[in-house]
């Protein structure tokens, strides 16, 4: 077997990343059609848990091709290995690689031979170097200038290889080294920005222009564990400036909701939400016990507001009663914070993200005003957590049409491609959840047609209280 690629090319990968940091963030594709295609692909993957069939097939073949290249003897792959050394994104944005994949597909009648494709790719680079000479062969134009989406795909593919059942030991070692190298460089860049933000806040504090909590938030962000910094980077596509701002917003929000003691306490526990017990028992949020078929955690939000004329009960509460209990928007945000972190205890959620289901059946135009207000309070938390909310499912009453009027409040313009409305019967909705979105009945509450009772969720809360989490 040939040596793992990343073992011998680590210095070159470092050099590419160092140049990347000097140049600043990679350009975003300005081509409307290309950008739209990328957006559609990503939205499809987020909503359905997998990319469109054609994209998925190409990704699988690229992973197989890269693994096969790693197994080629060095005597056959010298020119190709030098190409990879010069351009680590060769399997992402090189047109020659994609053309060879397409040709192998055509000649194989739909059957893809990764070994044959690897040999063809190696021959291509040997011929190119022989005809053009090394300087022109590997010079500008050999590969397209990377866009942000190319860097993101490169990183995501390496993460995928780490857990891919068909990847061999050498491919996994390559991927592990590449991911570790990228994470290290990006955390360094993130910390540089956070250090500057803390320094600026410290100067403003001395001059009386910023309060202590803002300074504390920046210090918390700078000193938080490396693994948490990596999570924020991954959520923001490894763009360090955006990750830094999200991390600072996260610390700001946590301090606003739970006070300065949060810095010492770290994780929020159920005992810190004693003033939110009513919202917890009403089942404002419920975390499903299993991940969906694609490894995402499921969080269900339900309408708890009593409609006009309805009595308070174990399932609903009136505006007046909320006011009497002094429950405001911060309490809703605290509950969202706790459940978001409960989901993030799962490695699968950290890697694959979160799917939110909003059960708004029975809501009226009047109660939708309350829902919109509380949704804004909850978004204050979800927009800063280190997790990707992949999709938002909204379950409304059969033949309900009012949801269109609050679509803008429930999902931003950028997120509407990931917004799914379920307005069928309970049986129809259950079938769609299972067949189209990989969410089975044993992973849904019984009020949505699933098998999980209210008692299950109350016991879940009690078990966590007893465990001190």
Short mmCIF file of C-alpha atoms in Angstrom, two decimals:
data_model
loop_
_atom_site.label_atom_id
_atom_site.label_comp_id
_atom_site.label_asym_id
_atom_site.label_seq_id
_atom_site.Cartn_x
_atom_site.Cartn_y
_atom_site.Cartn_z
CA UNK A 1 0.00 0.00 0.00
CA UNK A 2 1.12 3.54 -0.65
CA UNK A 3 1.62 5.83 2.34
CA UNK A 4 -1.42 7.91 3.36
CA UNK A 5 -1.55 11.11 1.31
CA UNK A 6 -1.98 13.47 4.23
CA UNK A 7 1.05 12.01 6.02
CA UNK A 8 3.41 13.18 3.29
CA UNK A 9 1.47 16.29 2.29
CA UNK A 10 0.87 17.77 5.74
CA UNK A 11 3.37 20.57 5.11
CA UNK A 12 1.66 21.46 1.84
CA UNK A 13 -1.78 21.43 3.48
CA UNK A 14 -0.42 23.72 6.18
CA UNK A 15 0.96 26.04 3.51
CA UNK A 16 -2.39 26.18 1.69
CA UNK A 17 -4.20 26.99 4.94
CA UNK A 18 -1.64 29.63 5.90
CA UNK A 19 -2.10 31.29 2.50
CA UNK A 20 -5.87 31.00 2.95
CA UNK A 21 -5.61 32.88 6.27
CA UNK A 22 -3.43 35.60 4.73
CA UNK A 23 -5.83 36.06 1.82
CA UNK A 24 -8.88 36.31 4.06
CA UNK A 25 -12.21 34.49 3.57
CA UNK A 26 -12.57 32.71 0.22
CA UNK A 27 -14.76 34.45 -2.29
CA UNK A 28 -18.41 33.57 -2.49
CA UNK A 29 -19.55 32.41 -5.89
CA UNK A 30 -21.08 35.44 -7.63
CA UNK A 31 -22.53 33.37 -10.41
CA UNK A 32 -26.27 33.33 -9.70
CA UNK A 33 -26.98 29.99 -11.32
CA UNK A 34 -24.09 28.24 -9.58
CA UNK A 35 -24.92 29.79 -6.23
CA UNK A 36 -28.58 28.85 -6.59
CA UNK A 37 -27.63 25.26 -7.43
CA UNK A 38 -25.46 25.02 -4.32
CA UNK A 39 -28.24 26.50 -2.17
CA UNK A 40 -30.81 24.06 -3.57
CA UNK A 41 -28.47 21.13 -2.96
CA UNK A 42 -27.78 22.12 0.63
CA UNK A 43 -31.45 22.83 1.39
CA UNK A 44 -32.49 19.45 -0.03
CA UNK A 45 -29.90 17.69 2.13
CA UNK A 46 -31.03 19.58 5.24
CA UNK A 47 -34.75 18.93 4.76
CA UNK A 48 -34.59 15.32 3.55
CA UNK A 49 -31.46 14.24 5.41
CA UNK A 50 -29.61 13.36 2.21
CA UNK A 51 -28.53 15.21 -0.95
CA UNK A 52 -30.38 14.82 -4.27
CA UNK A 53 -29.75 11.36 -5.80
CA UNK A 54 -27.35 12.62 -8.48
CA UNK A 55 -25.27 14.57 -5.98
CA UNK A 56 -25.23 11.66 -3.52
CA UNK A 57 -24.06 9.28 -6.26
CA UNK A 58 -21.24 11.67 -7.26
CA UNK A 59 -20.14 12.10 -3.63
CA UNK A 60 -19.99 8.34 -3.08
CA UNK A 61 -17.93 7.90 -6.21
CA UNK A 62 -15.54 10.70 -5.32
CA UNK A 63 -14.91 9.09 -1.94
CA UNK A 64 -14.31 5.73 -3.65
CA UNK A 65 -12.02 7.37 -6.23
CA UNK A 66 -9.96 9.17 -3.60
CA UNK A 67 -9.54 5.93 -1.67
CA UNK A 68 -8.50 4.08 -4.84
CA UNK A 69 -5.92 6.76 -5.68
CA UNK A 70 -4.38 6.26 -2.26
CA UNK A 71 -3.86 2.58 -3.10
CA UNK A 72 -2.07 3.20 -6.40
CA UNK A 73 1.65 2.35 -6.40
CA UNK A 74 3.81 5.47 -6.42
CA UNK A 75 5.40 4.35 -9.69
CA UNK A 76 2.03 4.89 -11.42
CA UNK A 77 0.79 7.96 -9.56
CA UNK A 78 3.73 10.35 -9.19
CA UNK A 79 2.23 13.12 -11.35
CA UNK A 80 -1.19 12.74 -9.73
CA UNK A 81 0.24 12.84 -6.21
CA UNK A 82 2.12 16.01 -7.07
CA UNK A 83 -1.15 17.49 -8.37
CA UNK A 84 -2.85 16.67 -5.06
CA UNK A 85 0.10 18.19 -3.20
CA UNK A 86 -0.25 21.41 -5.19
CA UNK A 87 -4.04 21.41 -4.99
CA UNK A 88 -5.55 19.52 -2.00
CA UNK A 89 -9.05 20.38 -3.32
CA UNK A 90 -8.44 18.40 -6.49
CA UNK A 91 -11.31 16.01 -5.72
CA UNK A 92 -13.68 18.92 -5.09
CA UNK A 93 -13.32 21.52 -7.84
CA UNK A 94 -11.06 20.05 -10.52
CA UNK A 95 -13.02 19.70 -13.81
CA UNK A 96 -10.72 16.90 -15.05
CA UNK A 97 -11.65 14.72 -12.08
CA UNK A 98 -15.37 15.20 -12.69
CA UNK A 99 -15.01 14.49 -16.42
CA UNK A 100 -13.24 11.21 -15.67
CA UNK A 101 -16.00 10.25 -13.22
CA UNK A 102 -18.64 10.95 -15.86
CA UNK A 103 -16.74 9.02 -18.54
CA UNK A 104 -16.29 5.98 -16.28
CA UNK A 105 -20.02 6.12 -15.56
CA UNK A 106 -20.90 6.19 -19.26
CA UNK A 107 -18.49 3.39 -20.20
CA UNK A 108 -19.49 1.26 -17.23
CA UNK A 109 -23.17 1.40 -18.08
CA UNK A 110 -23.99 2.78 -14.64
CA UNK A 111 -21.46 0.58 -12.80
CA UNK A 112 -18.58 2.63 -11.37
CA UNK A 113 -15.12 1.05 -11.21
CA UNK A 114 -13.12 3.17 -8.75
CA UNK A 115 -9.83 1.37 -9.48
CA UNK A 116 -10.17 1.96 -13.23
CA UNK A 117 -11.08 5.61 -12.66
CA UNK A 118 -8.03 6.08 -10.39
CA UNK A 119 -5.72 4.63 -13.05
CA UNK A 120 -7.30 6.82 -15.73
CA UNK A 121 -6.86 9.92 -13.56
CA UNK A 122 -3.22 9.00 -12.89
CA UNK A 123 -2.59 8.51 -16.64
CA UNK A 124 -4.19 11.88 -17.36
CA UNK A 125 -1.80 13.72 -15.03
CA UNK A 126 1.22 11.76 -16.33
CA UNK A 127 0.29 12.72 -19.91
CA UNK A 128 -0.39 16.32 -18.95
CA UNK A 129 3.01 16.66 -17.25
CA UNK A 130 4.81 15.00 -20.19
CA UNK A 131 3.16 17.32 -22.74
CA UNK A 132 3.20 20.62 -20.85
CA UNK A 133 6.09 20.34 -18.47
CA UNK A 134 5.80 20.65 -14.73
CA UNK A 135 5.49 24.45 -14.52
CA UNK A 136 2.52 24.72 -16.88
CA UNK A 137 0.99 21.38 -15.86
CA UNK A 138 0.50 22.49 -12.27
CA UNK A 139 0.32 26.22 -12.90
CA UNK A 140 -2.63 28.62 -12.69
CA UNK A 141 -5.71 27.24 -14.40
CA UNK A 142 -5.00 23.60 -13.64
CA UNK A 143 -7.80 23.80 -11.09
CA UNK A 144 -10.49 26.39 -10.59
CA UNK A 145 -9.96 29.08 -7.96
CA UNK A 146 -11.77 27.72 -4.88
CA UNK A 147 -14.98 29.30 -3.64
CA UNK A 148 -16.21 29.09 -0.05
CA UNK A 149 -18.48 26.23 -1.08
CA UNK A 150 -15.46 24.26 -2.34
CA UNK A 151 -13.66 24.61 1.00
CA UNK A 152 -16.83 23.57 2.81
CA UNK A 153 -17.27 20.49 0.59
CA UNK A 154 -13.63 19.52 1.09
CA UNK A 155 -13.98 19.67 4.87
CA UNK A 156 -17.35 17.91 4.92
CA UNK A 157 -16.08 15.12 2.69
CA UNK A 158 -13.21 14.43 5.06
CA UNK A 159 -15.63 14.32 8.00
CA UNK A 160 -17.79 11.88 6.04
CA UNK A 161 -14.81 9.62 5.28
CA UNK A 162 -14.04 9.31 9.00
CA UNK A 163 -17.30 7.38 9.53
CA UNK A 164 -17.80 5.93 6.05
CA UNK A 165 -18.26 2.14 6.15
CA UNK A 166 -16.45 1.60 2.83
CA UNK A 167 -13.43 3.82 3.55
CA UNK A 168 -10.20 1.91 4.16
CA UNK A 169 -7.72 2.54 6.97
CA UNK A 170 -5.46 4.74 4.85
CA UNK A 171 -8.36 6.94 3.68
CA UNK A 172 -9.51 7.40 7.27
CA UNK A 173 -6.01 8.34 8.38
CA UNK A 174 -5.81 10.88 5.54
CA UNK A 175 -9.15 12.35 6.52
CA UNK A 176 -8.29 12.44 10.21
CA UNK A 177 -5.01 14.27 9.59
CA UNK A 178 -6.66 16.76 7.25
CA UNK A 179 -9.53 17.48 9.64
CA UNK A 180 -7.14 17.88 12.57
CA UNK A 181 -4.92 20.23 10.58
CA UNK A 182 -7.83 22.36 9.39
CA UNK A 183 -9.36 22.48 12.88
CA UNK A 184 -6.04 23.54 14.39
CA UNK A 185 -5.50 26.36 11.90
CA UNK A 186 -9.07 27.60 12.11
CA UNK A 187 -9.11 27.59 15.92
CA UNK A 188 -5.90 29.64 15.88
CA UNK A 189 -7.53 32.15 13.53
CA UNK A 190 -10.69 32.21 15.66
CA UNK A 191 -8.71 32.85 18.83
CA UNK A 192 -6.86 35.73 17.17
CA UNK A 193 -10.19 37.42 16.44
CA UNK A 194 -11.56 36.67 19.92
CA UNK A 195 -8.39 38.03 21.51
CA UNK A 196 -8.81 41.25 19.56
CA UNK A 197 -12.50 41.47 20.55
CA UNK A 198 -11.63 40.98 24.22
CA UNK A 199 -8.89 43.61 24.02
CA UNK A 200 -11.28 46.10 22.45
CA UNK A 201 -13.91 45.38 25.13
CA UNK A 202 -11.32 45.79 27.88
CA UNK A 203 -10.30 49.21 26.54
CA UNK A 204 -13.93 50.29 26.25
CA UNK A 205 -14.59 49.06 29.80
CA UNK A 206 -11.73 51.17 31.16
CA UNK A 207 -13.20 54.16 29.33
CA UNK A 208 -16.66 53.35 30.70
CA UNK A 209 -18.14 52.54 27.26
CA UNK A 210 -18.97 48.85 27.87
CA UNK A 211 -20.43 47.08 30.90
CA UNK A 212 -18.81 44.24 32.82
CA UNK A 213 -21.08 41.55 31.35
CA UNK A 214 -19.96 42.36 27.78
CA UNK A 215 -16.33 42.07 28.82
CA UNK A 216 -17.07 38.83 30.67
CA UNK A 217 -18.77 37.38 27.59
CA UNK A 218 -15.70 38.01 25.46
CA UNK A 219 -13.43 36.48 28.09
CA UNK A 220 -15.69 33.42 28.29
CA UNK A 221 -15.60 33.07 24.51
CA UNK A 222 -11.79 33.27 24.40
CA UNK A 223 -11.25 30.75 27.21
CA UNK A 224 -13.94 28.19 26.30
CA UNK A 225 -12.78 24.64 25.42
CA UNK A 226 -11.24 24.01 22.02
CA UNK A 227 -13.90 21.41 21.15
CA UNK A 228 -16.60 24.05 21.60
CA UNK A 229 -14.73 26.47 19.35
CA UNK A 230 -14.60 23.78 16.66
CA UNK A 231 -18.39 23.30 16.96
CA UNK A 232 -18.97 27.03 16.38
CA UNK A 233 -16.61 26.98 13.39
CA UNK A 234 -18.42 24.00 11.86
CA UNK A 235 -21.81 25.68 12.24
CA UNK A 236 -20.45 28.76 10.43
CA UNK A 237 -18.79 26.82 7.57
CA UNK A 238 -15.33 27.29 9.14
CA UNK A 239 -15.47 31.07 8.58
CA UNK A 240 -13.73 32.28 11.71
CA UNK A 241 -15.11 35.81 11.89
CA UNK A 242 -18.70 34.60 11.75
CA UNK A 243 -17.91 31.86 14.26
CA UNK A 244 -16.34 34.41 16.62
CA UNK A 245 -19.41 36.62 16.51
CA UNK A 246 -21.74 33.67 17.07
CA UNK A 247 -19.65 32.47 20.02
CA UNK A 248 -19.65 35.94 21.61
CA UNK A 249 -23.43 36.22 21.06
CA UNK A 250 -23.80 32.81 22.72
CA UNK A 251 -21.88 33.94 25.80
CA UNK A 252 -23.76 37.26 25.88
CA UNK A 253 -27.13 35.48 25.73
CA UNK A 254 -26.18 32.93 28.39
CA UNK A 255 -25.06 35.66 30.79
CA UNK A 256 -28.22 37.70 30.14
CA UNK A 257 -30.44 34.71 30.88
CA UNK A 258 -28.58 33.07 33.77
CA UNK A 259 -26.34 35.79 35.22
CA UNK A 260 -22.56 36.00 35.74
CA UNK A 261 -22.55 32.78 37.78
CA UNK A 262 -22.85 30.94 34.45
CA UNK A 263 -19.12 31.46 33.86
CA UNK A 264 -18.26 29.33 36.91
CA UNK A 265 -21.22 26.97 36.70
CA UNK A 266 -20.74 26.11 33.03
CA UNK A 267 -23.66 23.89 31.98
CA UNK A 268 -27.20 24.95 32.90
CA UNK A 269 -29.05 22.30 34.91
CA UNK A 270 -32.76 21.74 35.49
CA UNK A 271 -32.50 23.15 39.01
CA UNK A 272 -31.50 26.46 37.38
CA UNK A 273 -34.91 26.52 35.68
CA UNK A 274 -37.12 26.35 38.78
CA UNK A 275 -38.83 29.54 37.65
CA UNK A 276 -39.68 27.81 34.34
CA UNK A 277 -41.31 24.70 35.85
CA UNK A 278 -44.74 25.59 34.44
CA UNK A 279 -43.38 25.75 30.87
CA UNK A 280 -41.48 22.50 31.37
CA UNK A 281 -44.51 20.60 32.68
CA UNK A 282 -46.72 21.94 29.90
CA UNK A 283 -44.30 20.41 27.41
CA UNK A 284 -43.30 23.62 25.64
CA UNK A 285 -40.33 21.66 24.26
CA UNK A 286 -39.87 17.90 24.10
CA UNK A 287 -36.69 16.17 22.98
CA UNK A 288 -37.39 12.92 21.18
CA UNK A 289 -35.47 9.86 22.46
CA UNK A 290 -33.91 8.84 19.15
CA UNK A 291 -32.25 10.49 16.21
CA UNK A 292 -34.00 10.38 12.85
CA UNK A 293 -32.84 8.02 10.08
CA UNK A 294 -30.09 10.50 9.19
CA UNK A 295 -28.63 11.10 12.65
CA UNK A 296 -30.39 14.39 13.50
CA UNK A 297 -32.01 15.01 16.88
CA UNK A 298 -35.72 15.91 16.92
CA UNK A 299 -37.08 18.74 19.09
CA UNK A 300 -40.86 19.28 19.23
CA UNK A 301 -42.34 22.66 20.17
CA UNK A 302 -46.05 22.72 20.98
CA UNK A 303 -48.64 25.43 21.28
CA UNK A 304 -49.34 25.87 24.99
CA UNK A 305 -51.53 28.98 24.81
CA UNK A 306 -55.18 28.51 25.69
CA UNK A 307 -57.58 29.87 23.11
CA UNK A 308 -60.25 32.37 24.07
CA UNK A 309 -62.83 30.69 26.28
CA UNK A 310 -60.61 27.68 27.04
CA UNK A 311 -59.81 26.86 30.65
CA UNK A 312 -56.26 26.44 31.94
CA UNK A 313 -55.29 22.78 32.00
CA UNK A 314 -52.32 20.46 32.10
CA UNK A 315 -51.89 21.13 28.38
CA UNK A 316 -52.68 24.83 27.95
CA UNK A 317 -52.33 28.09 29.84
CA UNK A 318 -53.89 31.52 29.35
CA UNK A 319 -52.07 34.81 28.84
CA UNK A 320 -53.52 36.05 32.10
CA UNK A 321 -52.12 33.10 34.04
CA UNK A 322 -48.68 33.56 32.49
CA UNK A 323 -48.71 37.18 33.66
CA UNK A 324 -49.77 36.14 37.16
CA UNK A 325 -46.83 33.71 37.30
CA UNK A 326 -44.48 36.44 36.00
CA UNK A 327 -43.48 34.26 33.05
CA UNK A 328 -42.00 36.40 30.29
CA UNK A 329 -39.98 35.99 27.11
CA UNK A 330 -36.79 35.25 29.05
CA UNK A 331 -38.38 32.15 30.56
CA UNK A 332 -39.21 30.83 27.08
CA UNK A 333 -35.63 31.54 26.02
CA UNK A 334 -34.27 29.72 29.10
CA UNK A 335 -36.26 26.59 28.26
CA UNK A 336 -35.03 26.75 24.64
CA UNK A 337 -31.45 27.07 25.94
CA UNK A 338 -31.81 24.01 28.17
CA UNK A 339 -33.36 21.78 25.52
CA UNK A 340 -30.89 22.91 22.87
CA UNK A 341 -28.03 21.85 25.13
CA UNK A 342 -29.76 18.59 26.03
CA UNK A 343 -29.81 17.77 22.31
CA UNK A 344 -26.15 18.81 21.99
CA UNK A 345 -25.18 16.19 24.56
CA UNK A 346 -25.51 13.78 21.66
CA UNK A 347 -22.54 13.51 19.33
CA UNK A 348 -24.94 12.94 16.45
CA UNK A 349 -26.60 16.30 17.05
CA UNK A 350 -23.23 18.07 17.16
CA UNK A 351 -22.32 16.53 13.80
CA UNK A 352 -25.65 16.32 11.99
CA UNK A 353 -27.76 19.05 13.57
CA UNK A 354 -31.30 19.43 14.79
CA UNK A 355 -34.77 19.16 13.25
CA UNK A 356 -37.53 21.23 14.89
CA UNK A 357 -41.23 20.32 14.69
CA UNK A 358 -43.72 23.03 15.67
CA UNK A 359 -47.13 21.64 16.61
CA UNK A 360 -49.49 24.55 15.98
CA UNK A 361 -52.73 22.64 15.57
CA UNK A 362 -55.61 24.41 17.17
CA UNK A 363 -53.95 27.80 16.91
CA UNK A 364 -56.03 30.74 15.73
CA UNK A 365 -55.12 34.09 14.25
CA UNK A 366 -55.33 35.52 17.77
CA UNK A 367 -53.02 33.00 19.42
CA UNK A 368 -50.60 33.22 16.51
CA UNK A 369 -49.65 36.68 17.82
CA UNK A 370 -48.40 35.08 21.03
CA UNK A 371 -46.62 32.37 19.08
CA UNK A 372 -44.81 34.94 16.96
CA UNK A 373 -43.65 36.86 20.05
CA UNK A 374 -42.37 33.73 21.78
CA UNK A 375 -40.78 32.48 18.57
CA UNK A 376 -38.68 35.66 18.47
CA UNK A 377 -37.54 35.02 22.05
CA UNK A 378 -36.63 31.43 21.18
CA UNK A 379 -34.77 32.45 18.01
CA UNK A 380 -32.61 34.67 20.20
CA UNK A 381 -31.23 31.37 21.56
CA UNK A 382 -31.30 29.12 18.48
CA UNK A 383 -29.41 31.71 16.43
CA UNK A 384 -26.42 31.56 18.77
CA UNK A 385 -26.25 27.88 19.79
CA UNK A 386 -23.45 25.80 18.21
CA UNK A 387 -25.89 23.66 16.25
CA UNK A 388 -27.35 23.67 12.75
CA UNK A 389 -31.15 23.71 12.69
CA UNK A 390 -31.53 21.69 9.52
CA UNK A 391 -35.28 21.96 8.98
CA UNK A 392 -38.41 23.41 10.54
CA UNK A 393 -41.63 21.39 10.23
CA UNK A 394 -44.86 23.20 11.04
CA UNK A 395 -47.92 21.01 11.77
CA UNK A 396 -51.18 22.94 11.40
CA UNK A 397 -54.82 21.96 11.47
CA UNK A 398 -56.34 20.15 8.53
CA UNK A 399 -57.42 22.73 5.92
CA UNK A 400 -55.84 25.56 7.92
CA UNK A 401 -54.68 28.54 5.86
CA UNK A 402 -53.73 31.19 8.45
CA UNK A 403 -50.16 29.87 8.73
CA UNK A 404 -49.28 31.73 5.52
CA UNK A 405 -49.69 35.04 7.31
CA UNK A 406 -47.03 34.22 9.91
CA UNK A 407 -44.59 32.38 7.66
CA UNK A 408 -42.22 35.36 7.75
CA UNK A 409 -42.12 35.23 11.55
CA UNK A 410 -41.62 31.48 11.78
CA UNK A 411 -38.84 31.29 9.21
CA UNK A 412 -36.52 33.91 7.76
CA UNK A 413 -36.31 34.38 4.00
CA UNK A 414 -33.00 32.49 3.92
CA UNK A 415 -34.52 29.58 5.88
CA UNK A 416 -37.75 29.15 3.91
CA UNK A 417 -36.23 26.46 1.67
CA UNK A 418 -35.99 24.42 4.88
CA UNK A 419 -39.54 25.13 6.07
CA UNK A 420 -42.11 22.34 5.64
CA UNK A 421 -45.83 22.71 6.39
CA UNK A 422 -47.94 19.65 7.25
CA UNK A 423 -51.64 20.38 6.84
CA UNK A 424 -53.00 16.88 6.27
CA UNK A 425 -54.83 14.54 8.58
CA UNK A 426 -52.92 12.99 11.50
CA UNK A 427 -52.50 9.75 9.54
CA UNK A 428 -51.29 11.56 6.43
CA UNK A 429 -48.80 13.64 8.43
CA UNK A 430 -47.46 10.53 10.17
CA UNK A 431 -46.90 8.77 6.84
CA UNK A 432 -45.08 11.79 5.40
CA UNK A 433 -42.84 12.16 8.45
CA UNK A 434 -41.79 8.52 8.20
CA UNK A 435 -41.50 8.03 4.45
CA UNK A 436 -40.09 11.40 3.38
CA UNK A 437 -38.19 12.65 6.41
CA UNK A 438 -37.06 9.56 8.32
CA UNK A 439 -39.01 10.37 11.52
CA UNK A 440 -40.81 7.25 12.72
CA UNK A 441 -43.86 6.97 15.05
CA UNK A 442 -41.73 5.72 17.96
CA UNK A 443 -39.89 9.04 17.77
CA UNK A 444 -42.95 11.29 17.93
CA UNK A 445 -45.33 12.24 20.78
CA UNK A 446 -48.74 10.61 20.84
CA UNK A 447 -50.49 13.93 20.19
CA UNK A 448 -48.81 13.90 16.76
CA UNK A 449 -49.78 10.27 16.16
CA UNK A 450 -46.62 8.78 17.63
CA UNK A 451 -46.16 6.40 20.54
CA UNK A 452 -44.55 8.65 23.19
CA UNK A 453 -46.95 9.63 25.98
CA UNK A 454 -46.97 12.79 28.10
CA UNK A 455 -45.90 10.63 31.03
CA UNK A 456 -42.75 9.63 29.16
CA UNK A 457 -41.64 13.25 28.89
CA UNK A 458 -42.52 14.05 32.53
CA UNK A 459 -40.41 11.06 33.59
CA UNK A 460 -37.58 12.30 31.35
CA UNK A 461 -37.60 15.59 33.24
CA UNK A 462 -37.70 13.83 36.62
CA UNK A 463 -34.84 11.51 35.68
CA UNK A 464 -32.68 14.49 34.69
CA UNK A 465 -33.51 16.30 37.93
CA UNK A 466 -32.52 13.24 39.91
CA UNK A 467 -29.27 12.93 37.92
CA UNK A 468 -28.49 16.62 38.51
CA UNK A 469 -28.34 17.53 34.82
#
